Coordinates of C-alpha atoms in Angstrom, one line a residue:
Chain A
X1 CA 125.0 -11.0 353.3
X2 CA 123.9 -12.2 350.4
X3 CA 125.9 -10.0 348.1
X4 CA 129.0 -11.8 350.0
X5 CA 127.7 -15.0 349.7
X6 CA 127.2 -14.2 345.9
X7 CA 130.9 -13.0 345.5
X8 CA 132.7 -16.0 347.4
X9 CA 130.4 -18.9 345.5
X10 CA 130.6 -17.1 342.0
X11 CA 134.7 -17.3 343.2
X12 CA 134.7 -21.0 343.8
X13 CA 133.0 -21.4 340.4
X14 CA 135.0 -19.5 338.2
X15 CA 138.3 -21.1 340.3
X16 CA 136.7 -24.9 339.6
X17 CA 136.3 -23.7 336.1
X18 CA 139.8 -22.5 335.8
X19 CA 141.0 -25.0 337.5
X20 CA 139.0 -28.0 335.4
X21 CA 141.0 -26.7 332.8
X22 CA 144.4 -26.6 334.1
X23 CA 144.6 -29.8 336.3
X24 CA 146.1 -32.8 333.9
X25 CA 144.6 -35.2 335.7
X26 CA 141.3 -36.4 335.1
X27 CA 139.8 -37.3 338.1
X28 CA 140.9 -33.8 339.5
X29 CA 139.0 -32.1 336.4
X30 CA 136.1 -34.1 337.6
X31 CA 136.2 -33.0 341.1
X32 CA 136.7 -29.6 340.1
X33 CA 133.2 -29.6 337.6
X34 CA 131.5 -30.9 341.0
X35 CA 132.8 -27.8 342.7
X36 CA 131.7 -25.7 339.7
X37 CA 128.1 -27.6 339.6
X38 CA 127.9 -27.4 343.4
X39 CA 128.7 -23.3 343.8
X40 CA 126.5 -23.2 340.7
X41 CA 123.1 -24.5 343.3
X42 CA 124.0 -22.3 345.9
X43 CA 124.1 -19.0 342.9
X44 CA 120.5 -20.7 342.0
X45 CA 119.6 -20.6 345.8
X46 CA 120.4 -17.3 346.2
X47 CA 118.4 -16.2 343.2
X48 CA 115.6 -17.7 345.0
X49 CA 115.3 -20.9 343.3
X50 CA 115.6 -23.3 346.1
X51 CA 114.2 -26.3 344.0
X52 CA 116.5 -25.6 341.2
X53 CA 119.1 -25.9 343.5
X54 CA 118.3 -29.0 345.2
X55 CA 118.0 -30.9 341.9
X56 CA 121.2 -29.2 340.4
X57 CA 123.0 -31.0 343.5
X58 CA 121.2 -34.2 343.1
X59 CA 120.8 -34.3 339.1
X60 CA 124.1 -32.6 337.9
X61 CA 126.9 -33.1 341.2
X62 CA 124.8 -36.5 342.6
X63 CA 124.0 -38.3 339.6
X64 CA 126.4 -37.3 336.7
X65 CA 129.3 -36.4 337.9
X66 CA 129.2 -39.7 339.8
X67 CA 129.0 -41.5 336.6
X68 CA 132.0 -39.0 335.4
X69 CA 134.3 -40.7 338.0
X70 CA 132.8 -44.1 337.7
X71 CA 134.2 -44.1 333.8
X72 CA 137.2 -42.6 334.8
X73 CA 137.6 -45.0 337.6
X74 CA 137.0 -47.5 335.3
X75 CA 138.8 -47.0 332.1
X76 CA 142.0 -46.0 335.1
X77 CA 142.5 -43.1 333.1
X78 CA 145.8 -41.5 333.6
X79 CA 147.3 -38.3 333.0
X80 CA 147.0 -36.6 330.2
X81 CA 149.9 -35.4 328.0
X82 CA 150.5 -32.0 327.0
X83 CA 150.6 -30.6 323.4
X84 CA 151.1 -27.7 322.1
X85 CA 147.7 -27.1 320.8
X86 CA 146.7 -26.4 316.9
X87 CA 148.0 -22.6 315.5
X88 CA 144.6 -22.6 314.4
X89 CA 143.6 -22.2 318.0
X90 CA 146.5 -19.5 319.0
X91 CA 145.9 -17.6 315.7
X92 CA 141.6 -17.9 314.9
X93 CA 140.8 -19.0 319.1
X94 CA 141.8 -16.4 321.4
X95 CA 140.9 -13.5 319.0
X96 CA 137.2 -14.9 318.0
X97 CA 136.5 -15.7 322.2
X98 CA 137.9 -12.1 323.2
X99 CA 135.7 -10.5 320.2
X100 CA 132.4 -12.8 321.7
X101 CA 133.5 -11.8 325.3
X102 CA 133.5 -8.0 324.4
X103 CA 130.4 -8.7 322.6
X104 CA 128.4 -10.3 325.2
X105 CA 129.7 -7.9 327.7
X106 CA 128.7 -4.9 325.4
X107 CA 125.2 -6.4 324.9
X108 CA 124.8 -6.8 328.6
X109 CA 125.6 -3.4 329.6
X110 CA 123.8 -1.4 326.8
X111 CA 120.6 -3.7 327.0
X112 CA 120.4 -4.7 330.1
X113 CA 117.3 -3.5 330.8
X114 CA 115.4 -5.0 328.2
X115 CA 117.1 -8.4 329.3
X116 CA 115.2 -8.5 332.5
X117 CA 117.1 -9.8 335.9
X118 CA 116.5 -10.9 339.0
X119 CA 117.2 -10.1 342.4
X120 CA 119.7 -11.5 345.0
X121 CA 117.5 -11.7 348.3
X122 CA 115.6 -13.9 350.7
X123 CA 112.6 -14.3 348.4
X124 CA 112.0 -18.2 347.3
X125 CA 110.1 -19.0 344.3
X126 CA 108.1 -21.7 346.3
X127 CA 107.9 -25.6 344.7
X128 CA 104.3 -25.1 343.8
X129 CA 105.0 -21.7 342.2
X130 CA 107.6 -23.2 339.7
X131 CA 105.2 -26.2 338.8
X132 CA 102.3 -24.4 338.1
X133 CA 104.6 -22.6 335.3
X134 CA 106.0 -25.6 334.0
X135 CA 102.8 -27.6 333.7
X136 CA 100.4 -25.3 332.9
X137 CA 101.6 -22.0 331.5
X138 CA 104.7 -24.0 329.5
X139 CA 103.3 -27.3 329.3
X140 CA 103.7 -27.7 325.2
X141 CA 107.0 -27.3 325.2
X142 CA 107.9 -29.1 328.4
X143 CA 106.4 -32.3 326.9
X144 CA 108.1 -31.2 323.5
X145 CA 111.7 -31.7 325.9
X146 CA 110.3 -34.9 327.7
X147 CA 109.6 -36.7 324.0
X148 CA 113.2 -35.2 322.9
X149 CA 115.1 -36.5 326.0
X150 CA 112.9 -39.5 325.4
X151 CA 114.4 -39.9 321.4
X152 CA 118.5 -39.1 323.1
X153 CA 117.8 -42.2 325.8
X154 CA 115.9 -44.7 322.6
X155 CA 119.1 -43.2 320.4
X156 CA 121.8 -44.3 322.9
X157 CA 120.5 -47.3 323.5
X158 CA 120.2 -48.2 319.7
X159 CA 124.0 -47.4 319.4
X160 CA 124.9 -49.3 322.5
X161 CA 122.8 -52.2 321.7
X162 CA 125.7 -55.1 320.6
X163 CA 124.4 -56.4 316.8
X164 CA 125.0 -60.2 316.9
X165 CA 124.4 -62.4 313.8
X166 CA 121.5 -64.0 313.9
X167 CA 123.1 -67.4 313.6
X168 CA 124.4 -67.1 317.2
X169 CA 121.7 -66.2 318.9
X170 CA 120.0 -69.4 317.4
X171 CA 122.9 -71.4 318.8
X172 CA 122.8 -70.2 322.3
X173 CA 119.1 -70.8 322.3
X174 CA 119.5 -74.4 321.1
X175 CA 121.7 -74.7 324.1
X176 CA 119.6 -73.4 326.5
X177 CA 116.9 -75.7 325.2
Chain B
X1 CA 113.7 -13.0 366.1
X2 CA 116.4 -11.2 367.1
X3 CA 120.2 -12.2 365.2
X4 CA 122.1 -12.8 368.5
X5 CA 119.5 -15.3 369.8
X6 CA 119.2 -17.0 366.5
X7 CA 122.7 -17.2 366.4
X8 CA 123.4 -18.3 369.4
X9 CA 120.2 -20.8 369.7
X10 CA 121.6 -22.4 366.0
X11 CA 125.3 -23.0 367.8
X12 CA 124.0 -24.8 370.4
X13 CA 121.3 -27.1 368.5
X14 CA 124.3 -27.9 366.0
X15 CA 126.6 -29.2 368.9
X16 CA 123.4 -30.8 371.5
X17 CA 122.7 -32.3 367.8
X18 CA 126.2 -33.5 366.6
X19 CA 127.1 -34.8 370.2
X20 CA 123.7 -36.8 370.2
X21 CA 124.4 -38.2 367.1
X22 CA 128.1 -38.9 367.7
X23 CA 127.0 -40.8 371.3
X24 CA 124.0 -42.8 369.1
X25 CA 126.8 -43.9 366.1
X26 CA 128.5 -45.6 368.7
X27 CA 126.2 -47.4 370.8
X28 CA 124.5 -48.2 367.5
X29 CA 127.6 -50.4 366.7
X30 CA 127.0 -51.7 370.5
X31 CA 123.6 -52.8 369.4
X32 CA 124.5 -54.4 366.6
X33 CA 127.2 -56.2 367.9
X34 CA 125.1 -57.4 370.8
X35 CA 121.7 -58.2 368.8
X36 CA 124.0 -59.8 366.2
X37 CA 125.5 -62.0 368.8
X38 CA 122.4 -62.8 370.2
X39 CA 121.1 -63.7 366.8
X40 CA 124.3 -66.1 366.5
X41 CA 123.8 -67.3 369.7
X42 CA 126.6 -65.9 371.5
X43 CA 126.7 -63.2 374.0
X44 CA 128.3 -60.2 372.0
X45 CA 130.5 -57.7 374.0
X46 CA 129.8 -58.2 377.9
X47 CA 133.7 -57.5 379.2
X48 CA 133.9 -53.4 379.7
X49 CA 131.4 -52.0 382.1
X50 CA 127.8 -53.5 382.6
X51 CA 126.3 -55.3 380.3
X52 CA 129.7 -54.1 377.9
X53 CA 128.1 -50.8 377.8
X54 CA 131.4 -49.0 377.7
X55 CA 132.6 -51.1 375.0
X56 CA 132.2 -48.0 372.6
X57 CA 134.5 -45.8 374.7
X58 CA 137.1 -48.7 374.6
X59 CA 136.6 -49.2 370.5
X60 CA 137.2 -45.0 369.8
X61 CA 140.1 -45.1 371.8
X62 CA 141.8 -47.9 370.5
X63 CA 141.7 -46.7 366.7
X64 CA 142.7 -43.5 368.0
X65 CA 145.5 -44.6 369.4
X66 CA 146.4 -46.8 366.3
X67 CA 148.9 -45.8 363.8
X68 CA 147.5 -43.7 360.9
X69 CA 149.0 -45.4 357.9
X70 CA 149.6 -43.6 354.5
X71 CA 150.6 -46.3 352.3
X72 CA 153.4 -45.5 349.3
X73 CA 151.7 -45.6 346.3
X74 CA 148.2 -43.7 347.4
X75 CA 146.9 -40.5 345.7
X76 CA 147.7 -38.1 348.8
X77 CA 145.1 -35.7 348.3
X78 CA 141.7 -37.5 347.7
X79 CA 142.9 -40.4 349.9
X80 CA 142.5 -37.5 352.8
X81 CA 139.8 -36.4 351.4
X82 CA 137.7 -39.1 351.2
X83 CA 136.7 -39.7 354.7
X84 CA 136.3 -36.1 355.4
X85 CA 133.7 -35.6 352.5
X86 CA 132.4 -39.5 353.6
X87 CA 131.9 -37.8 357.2
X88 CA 130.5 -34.4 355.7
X89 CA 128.0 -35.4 353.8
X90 CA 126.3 -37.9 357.0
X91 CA 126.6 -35.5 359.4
X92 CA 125.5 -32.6 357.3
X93 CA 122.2 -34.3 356.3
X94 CA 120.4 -34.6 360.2
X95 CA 120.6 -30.5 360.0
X96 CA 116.9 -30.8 358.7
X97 CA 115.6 -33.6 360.3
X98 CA 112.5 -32.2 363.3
X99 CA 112.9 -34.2 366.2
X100 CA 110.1 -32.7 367.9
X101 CA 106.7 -30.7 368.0
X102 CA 107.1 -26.9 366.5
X103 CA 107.9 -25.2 369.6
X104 CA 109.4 -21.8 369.3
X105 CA 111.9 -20.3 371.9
X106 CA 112.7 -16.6 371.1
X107 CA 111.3 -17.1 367.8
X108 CA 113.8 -20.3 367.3
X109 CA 112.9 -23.7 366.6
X110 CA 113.6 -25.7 369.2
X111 CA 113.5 -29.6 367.7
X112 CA 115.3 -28.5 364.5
X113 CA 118.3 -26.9 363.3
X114 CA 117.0 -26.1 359.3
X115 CA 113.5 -25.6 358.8
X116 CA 113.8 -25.7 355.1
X117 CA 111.2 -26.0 352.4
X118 CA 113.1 -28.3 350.7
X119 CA 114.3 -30.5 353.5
X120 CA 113.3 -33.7 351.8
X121 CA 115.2 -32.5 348.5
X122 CA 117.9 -31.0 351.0
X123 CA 118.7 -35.3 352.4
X124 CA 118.6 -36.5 349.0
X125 CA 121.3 -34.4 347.3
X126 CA 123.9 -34.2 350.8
X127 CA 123.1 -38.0 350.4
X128 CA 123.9 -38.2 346.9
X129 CA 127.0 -36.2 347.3
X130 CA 128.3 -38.4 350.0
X131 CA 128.8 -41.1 346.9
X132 CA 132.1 -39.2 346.3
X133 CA 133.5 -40.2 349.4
X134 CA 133.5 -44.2 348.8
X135 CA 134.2 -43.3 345.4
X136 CA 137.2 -41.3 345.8
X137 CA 138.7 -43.3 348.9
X138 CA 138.5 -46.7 346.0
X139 CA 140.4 -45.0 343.2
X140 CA 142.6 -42.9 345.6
X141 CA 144.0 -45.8 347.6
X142 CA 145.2 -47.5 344.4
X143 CA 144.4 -50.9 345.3
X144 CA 142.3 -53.5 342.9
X145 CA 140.4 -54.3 345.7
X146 CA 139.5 -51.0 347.0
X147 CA 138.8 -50.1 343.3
X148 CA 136.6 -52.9 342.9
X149 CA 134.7 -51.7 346.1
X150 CA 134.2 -48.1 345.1
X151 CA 133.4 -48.9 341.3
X152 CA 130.5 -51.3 342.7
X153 CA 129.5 -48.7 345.0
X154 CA 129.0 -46.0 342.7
X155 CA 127.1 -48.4 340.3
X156 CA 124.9 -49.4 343.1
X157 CA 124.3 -46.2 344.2
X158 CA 123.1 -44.8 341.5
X159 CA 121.1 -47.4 340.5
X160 CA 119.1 -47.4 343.7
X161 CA 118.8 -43.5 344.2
X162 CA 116.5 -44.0 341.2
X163 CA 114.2 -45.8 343.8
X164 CA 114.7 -44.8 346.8
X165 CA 113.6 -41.0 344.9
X166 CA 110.7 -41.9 343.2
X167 CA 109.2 -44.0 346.4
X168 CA 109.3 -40.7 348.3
X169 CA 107.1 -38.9 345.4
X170 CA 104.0 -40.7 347.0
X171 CA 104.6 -39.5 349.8
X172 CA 105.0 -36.2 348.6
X173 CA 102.2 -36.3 346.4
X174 CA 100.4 -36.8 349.8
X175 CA 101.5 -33.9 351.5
X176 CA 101.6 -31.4 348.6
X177 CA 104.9 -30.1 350.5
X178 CA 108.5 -31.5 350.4
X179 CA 108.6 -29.8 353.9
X180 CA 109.8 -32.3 356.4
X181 CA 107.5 -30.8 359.1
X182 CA 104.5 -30.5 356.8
X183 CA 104.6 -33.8 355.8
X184 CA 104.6 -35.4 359.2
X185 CA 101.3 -32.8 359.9
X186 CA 99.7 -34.3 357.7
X187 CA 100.2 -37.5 359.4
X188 CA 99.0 -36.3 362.3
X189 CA 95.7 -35.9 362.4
X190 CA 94.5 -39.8 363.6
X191 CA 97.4 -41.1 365.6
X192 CA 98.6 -43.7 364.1
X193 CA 95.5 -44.9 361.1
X194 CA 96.6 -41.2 359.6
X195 CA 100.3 -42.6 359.2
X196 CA 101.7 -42.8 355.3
X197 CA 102.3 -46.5 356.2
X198 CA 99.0 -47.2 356.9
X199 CA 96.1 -44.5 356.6
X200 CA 98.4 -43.3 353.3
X201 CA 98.3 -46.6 351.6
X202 CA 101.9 -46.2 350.8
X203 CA 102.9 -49.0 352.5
X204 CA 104.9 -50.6 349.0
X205 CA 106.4 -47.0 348.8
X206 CA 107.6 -47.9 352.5
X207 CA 109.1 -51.3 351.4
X208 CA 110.2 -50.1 348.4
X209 CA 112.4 -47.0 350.1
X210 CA 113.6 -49.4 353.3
X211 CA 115.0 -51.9 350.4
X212 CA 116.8 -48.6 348.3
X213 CA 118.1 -47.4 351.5
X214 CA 119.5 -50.5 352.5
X215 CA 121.4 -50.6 349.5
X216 CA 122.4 -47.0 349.6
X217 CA 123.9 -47.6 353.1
X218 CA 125.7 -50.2 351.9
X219 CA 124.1 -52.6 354.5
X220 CA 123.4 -56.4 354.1
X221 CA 122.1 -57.8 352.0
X222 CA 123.8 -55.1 350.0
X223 CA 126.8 -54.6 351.7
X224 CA 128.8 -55.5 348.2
X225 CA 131.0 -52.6 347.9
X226 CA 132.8 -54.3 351.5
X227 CA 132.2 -57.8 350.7
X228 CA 134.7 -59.3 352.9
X229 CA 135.1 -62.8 351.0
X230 CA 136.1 -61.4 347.7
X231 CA 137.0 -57.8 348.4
X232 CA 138.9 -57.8 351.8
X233 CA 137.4 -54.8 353.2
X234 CA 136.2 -52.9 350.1
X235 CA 136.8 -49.3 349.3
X236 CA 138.3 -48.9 352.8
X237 CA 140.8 -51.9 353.0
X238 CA 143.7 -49.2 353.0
X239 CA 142.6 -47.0 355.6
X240 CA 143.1 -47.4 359.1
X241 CA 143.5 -45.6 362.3
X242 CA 140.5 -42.5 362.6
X243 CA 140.3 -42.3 358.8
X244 CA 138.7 -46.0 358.9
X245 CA 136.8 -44.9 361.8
X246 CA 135.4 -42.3 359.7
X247 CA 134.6 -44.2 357.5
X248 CA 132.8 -46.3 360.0
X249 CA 131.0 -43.4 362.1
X250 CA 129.5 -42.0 358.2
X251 CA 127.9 -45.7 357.6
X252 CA 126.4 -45.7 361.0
X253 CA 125.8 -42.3 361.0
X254 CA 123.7 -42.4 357.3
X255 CA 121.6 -45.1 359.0
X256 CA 120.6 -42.8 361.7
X257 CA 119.6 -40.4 359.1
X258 CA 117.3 -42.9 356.8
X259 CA 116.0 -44.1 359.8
X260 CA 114.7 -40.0 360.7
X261 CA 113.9 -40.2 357.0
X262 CA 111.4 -43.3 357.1
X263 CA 110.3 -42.5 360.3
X264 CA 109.5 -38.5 359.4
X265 CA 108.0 -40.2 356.3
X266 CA 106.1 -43.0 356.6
X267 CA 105.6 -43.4 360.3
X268 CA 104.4 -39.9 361.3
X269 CA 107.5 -38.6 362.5
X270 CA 107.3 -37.6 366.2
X271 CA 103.0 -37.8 366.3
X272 CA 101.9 -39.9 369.0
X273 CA 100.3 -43.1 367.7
X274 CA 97.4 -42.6 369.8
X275 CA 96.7 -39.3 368.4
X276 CA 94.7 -36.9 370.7
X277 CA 93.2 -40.0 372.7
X278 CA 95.0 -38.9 375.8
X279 CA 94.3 -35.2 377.2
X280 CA 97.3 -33.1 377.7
X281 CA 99.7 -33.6 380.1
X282 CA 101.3 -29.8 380.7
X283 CA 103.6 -28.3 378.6
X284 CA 107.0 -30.0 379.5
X285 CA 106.2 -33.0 379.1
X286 CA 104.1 -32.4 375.8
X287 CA 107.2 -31.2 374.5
X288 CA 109.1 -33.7 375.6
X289 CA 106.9 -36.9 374.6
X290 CA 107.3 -36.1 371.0
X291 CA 110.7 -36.4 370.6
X292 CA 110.1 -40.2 373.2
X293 CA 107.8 -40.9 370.2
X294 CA 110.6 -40.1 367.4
X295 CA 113.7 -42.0 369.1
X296 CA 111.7 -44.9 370.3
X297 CA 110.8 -44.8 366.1
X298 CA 114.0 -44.3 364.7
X299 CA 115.5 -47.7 367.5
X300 CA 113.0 -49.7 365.8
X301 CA 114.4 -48.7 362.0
X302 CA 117.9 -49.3 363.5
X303 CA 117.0 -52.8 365.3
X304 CA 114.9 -53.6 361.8
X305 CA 118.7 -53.1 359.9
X306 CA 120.0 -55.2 362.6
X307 CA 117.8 -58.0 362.4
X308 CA 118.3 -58.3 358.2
X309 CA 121.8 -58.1 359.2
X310 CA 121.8 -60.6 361.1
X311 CA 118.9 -62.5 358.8
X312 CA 119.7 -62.7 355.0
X313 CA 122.4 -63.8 353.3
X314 CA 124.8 -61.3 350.7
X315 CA 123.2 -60.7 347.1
X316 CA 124.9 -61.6 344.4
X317 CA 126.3 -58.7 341.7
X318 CA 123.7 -59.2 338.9
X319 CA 120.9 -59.9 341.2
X320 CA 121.4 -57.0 343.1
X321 CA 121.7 -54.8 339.9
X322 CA 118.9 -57.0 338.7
X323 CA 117.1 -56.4 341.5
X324 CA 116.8 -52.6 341.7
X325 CA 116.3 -52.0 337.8
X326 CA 113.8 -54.8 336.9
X327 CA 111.5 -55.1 340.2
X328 CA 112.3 -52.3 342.6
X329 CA 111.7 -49.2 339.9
X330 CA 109.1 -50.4 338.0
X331 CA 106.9 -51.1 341.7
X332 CA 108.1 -48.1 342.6
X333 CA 107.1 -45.9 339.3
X334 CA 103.4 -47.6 339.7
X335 CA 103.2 -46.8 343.1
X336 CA 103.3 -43.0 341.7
X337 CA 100.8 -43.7 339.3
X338 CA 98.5 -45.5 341.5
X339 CA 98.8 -43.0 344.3
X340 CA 98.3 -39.9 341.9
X341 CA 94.6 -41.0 340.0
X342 CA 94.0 -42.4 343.5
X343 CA 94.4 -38.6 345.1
X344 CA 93.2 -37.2 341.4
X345 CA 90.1 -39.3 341.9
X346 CA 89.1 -38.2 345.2
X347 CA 90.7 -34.9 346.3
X348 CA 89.3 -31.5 344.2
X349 CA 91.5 -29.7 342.4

């Protein structure tokens, strides 16, 4: 059961992921990373991470992707055009990502023990479970990636931030006045 | 628990469920189009059957029987997708809702269809995916008002999930379970003092989440993604025929399913009020009182959208987006800090 649920959801996410990069139009790349994130939860919730999959649906296909479609939707992005792609790419590309492919695949299989793995069943790593890992046993470096997501948000808005000469804010002051 | 029964059991909860819900979207719009006419002063459908109680019959069979326009220049696919995912995602999210006391036939729940851990999780993201469907219905129908709706949609409801989220983490916080049933156990306890509303002191979480819900419904006073004086209809001014009505029966339908929410969460779900005051009254009807106590709850959340309907005037754009970054998530972000010294203070670890 869960083997077969494993085998159709890890299909619809490599298909969304095939097909993300073969659509032309934007908004149907979009759609297709939702299907990828969504398949992606269901993977997590068959590992036994029901949590993880909850906030992979809300975080990643709720929150993101929405904002994916809202700029799309916005900037009425239309279809892209085709080119024929750098020789770089045909020539340095598909022989460097087969040679990684063969190499991840090698490492897998000869050292997979060592890698440690985890079980497809109907186990669940309960809520309380995964937070007393995350704030007690790895509470240094969760903080450490709460102050660095903190810096990426204070960044963004720094580069967003319009820099108007000083002399019109003074005017539109005086008016308000 | 054997497979068949589960099986079987699950079927039939799904369709009692879904046919329940169905029969309630539609006398929901009954209600609203009666209170609202009451509100205006007017008497609000009276003409088919008594009192104009077969009005929804007459409604569903009329845009049934309407033409289903596909207008030239629309983006086929998402523009039939749209009300299907719209539809999806509302119905999909009462699945872990418990209607009723824990009572086990065959080793089946009886009052709920999921009994997840996660249910509260579970409503947030279905919710959250259901965005797509006013989203995509906008941009697919390739009209600037329809785009206009959907684009302030998606803005607005991202902006209040932020909210309505982080008022339910008191509640949580509470419970120390995001398991719907758990959560209203805890309420339990006292009748109605023990409620979250009250005996919880999470009674600006409670505002705070009715206000975001409003707004993620797209009800008055947030209804701006179908403002009809500037927008025409909104996102769905290009559908007609069942794919508006779908449109129609997922709004009403995600009302239903706030109003479980805020009744599972702040009002103590299907407890009594009265707590054990009264002695038991045999096991039928201790079954059944339960799920009296939930549906007479979840009318007074629908009635309460009814009445602001019918009460306050539209928000403006920038007040609304105002509104929910500048007042509703700061309240709701020291409602959280409040509610976790208060529990840190006087609960051992």
């Amino acid at each position: 059961m869960h083997l077969v649920l494993f085998f159709i959801f890890g299909g619809f996410c490599v298909a969304g992921a095939l097909n993300l990069l073969l659509q032309r139009h934007p908004i149907n790349s979009a759609l297709s990373l939702i299907v990828v994130m969504t398949s992606l939860a269901v993977l997590y919730l068959l590992l036994g991470a029901e949590f993880l999959a909850a906030v992979q649906v809300i975080v990643y296909s709720g929150a993101i992707m929405v904002l994916f479609t809202f700029v799309i939707m916005l900037l009425n992005a239309q279809r892209e055009e085709r080119t024929h792609g750098s020789r770089a790419a045909y020539i340095l590309g598909f022989p460097g990502a087969a040679a990684l492919f063969a190499l991840l695949t090698f490492i897998f299989i000869s050292n997979g023990k060592s890698l440690g793995f985890a079980v497809l069943g109907p186990d669940m790593v309960s809520t309380s479970q995964l937070s007393s890992v995350l704030f007690r046993d790895l509470l240094l470096p969760f903080e450490v990636t709460s102050v660095l997501i903190l810096i990426a948000i204070l960044g963004a808005v720094a580069l967003a931030r319009h820099h108007e000469p000083h002399k019109d804010e003074s005017k539109t002051q005086g008016k308000e006045r | 628990m054997n497979f068949w029964w589960f099986l079987l059991l699950s079927i039939i909860k799904i369709a009692v469920v879904l046919v329940i819900l169905l029969t309630a979207v539609a006398y929901t719009v009954l209600l609203e189009r009666k209170v609202v006419g009451r509100i205006q002063n007017r008497w609000g459908p009276s003409r088919v059957g008594p009192f104009g109680l077969l009005q929804p019959l007459a409604d569903g069979l009329k845009l049934f029987l309407k033409e289903d326009l596909l207008p030239t220049a629309v983006y086929k696919p998402l523009y039939i997708l749209a009300p299907v995912i719209a539809l999806a995602c509302a119905l999909t999210s009462i699945a872990v809702v418990p209607f009723g006391a824990d009572i086990k036939f065959k080793g089946v729940d009886l009052f709920q269809i999921a009994n997840v851990n996660i249910g509260l999780l579970v409503i947030l993201a279905v919710t959250s995916v259901g965005v797509y469907g006013i989203a995509l219905s906008g941009w697919s129908s390739n009209n600037k008002y329809s785009l206009l709706g959907a684009l302030r949609s998606s803005a607005q409801l991202v902006s209040y999930e932020l909210a309505l989220g982080l008022s339910l983490v008191g509640v949580v916080l509470r419970a120390g379970s995001l398991n719907l049933r758990t959560i209203v156990d805890v309420q339990a306890t006292h009748g109605a003092l023990s409620w979250n509303i009250f005996g919880g002191f999470q009674i600006v979480a409670f505002f705070v989440y009715l206000t975001a819900a409003y707004a993620e419904t797209n009800r008055t006073p947030f209804d701006l993604p179908e403002a009809e004086s500037e927008l025409t209809a909104g996102y769905h001014t290009e559908y007609s025929s069942m794919k508006f009505a779908m449109f129609f029966m997922s709004e009403y339908a995600n009302m239903i399913t706030v109003s479980c929410v805020a009744t599972l969460l702040f009002l103590g779900g299907w407890s009594s009020p009265f707590g054990h005051l009264f002695p038991s009254f045999g096991p039928v009807i201790d079954a059944i009182l339960p799920v009296f106590w939930f549906v007479a709850k979840v009318f007074f959340f629908l009635f309460v959208y009814i009445w602001v309907r019918g009460t306050l005037p539209r928000f403006r754009y920038d007040q609304l987006m105002g509104f929910g970054w500048k007042v509703l998530l700061p309240v709701a972000i020291a409602n959280i800090v409040v509610t976790s010294l208060w529990l840190g203070f006087t609960r051992p670890l």
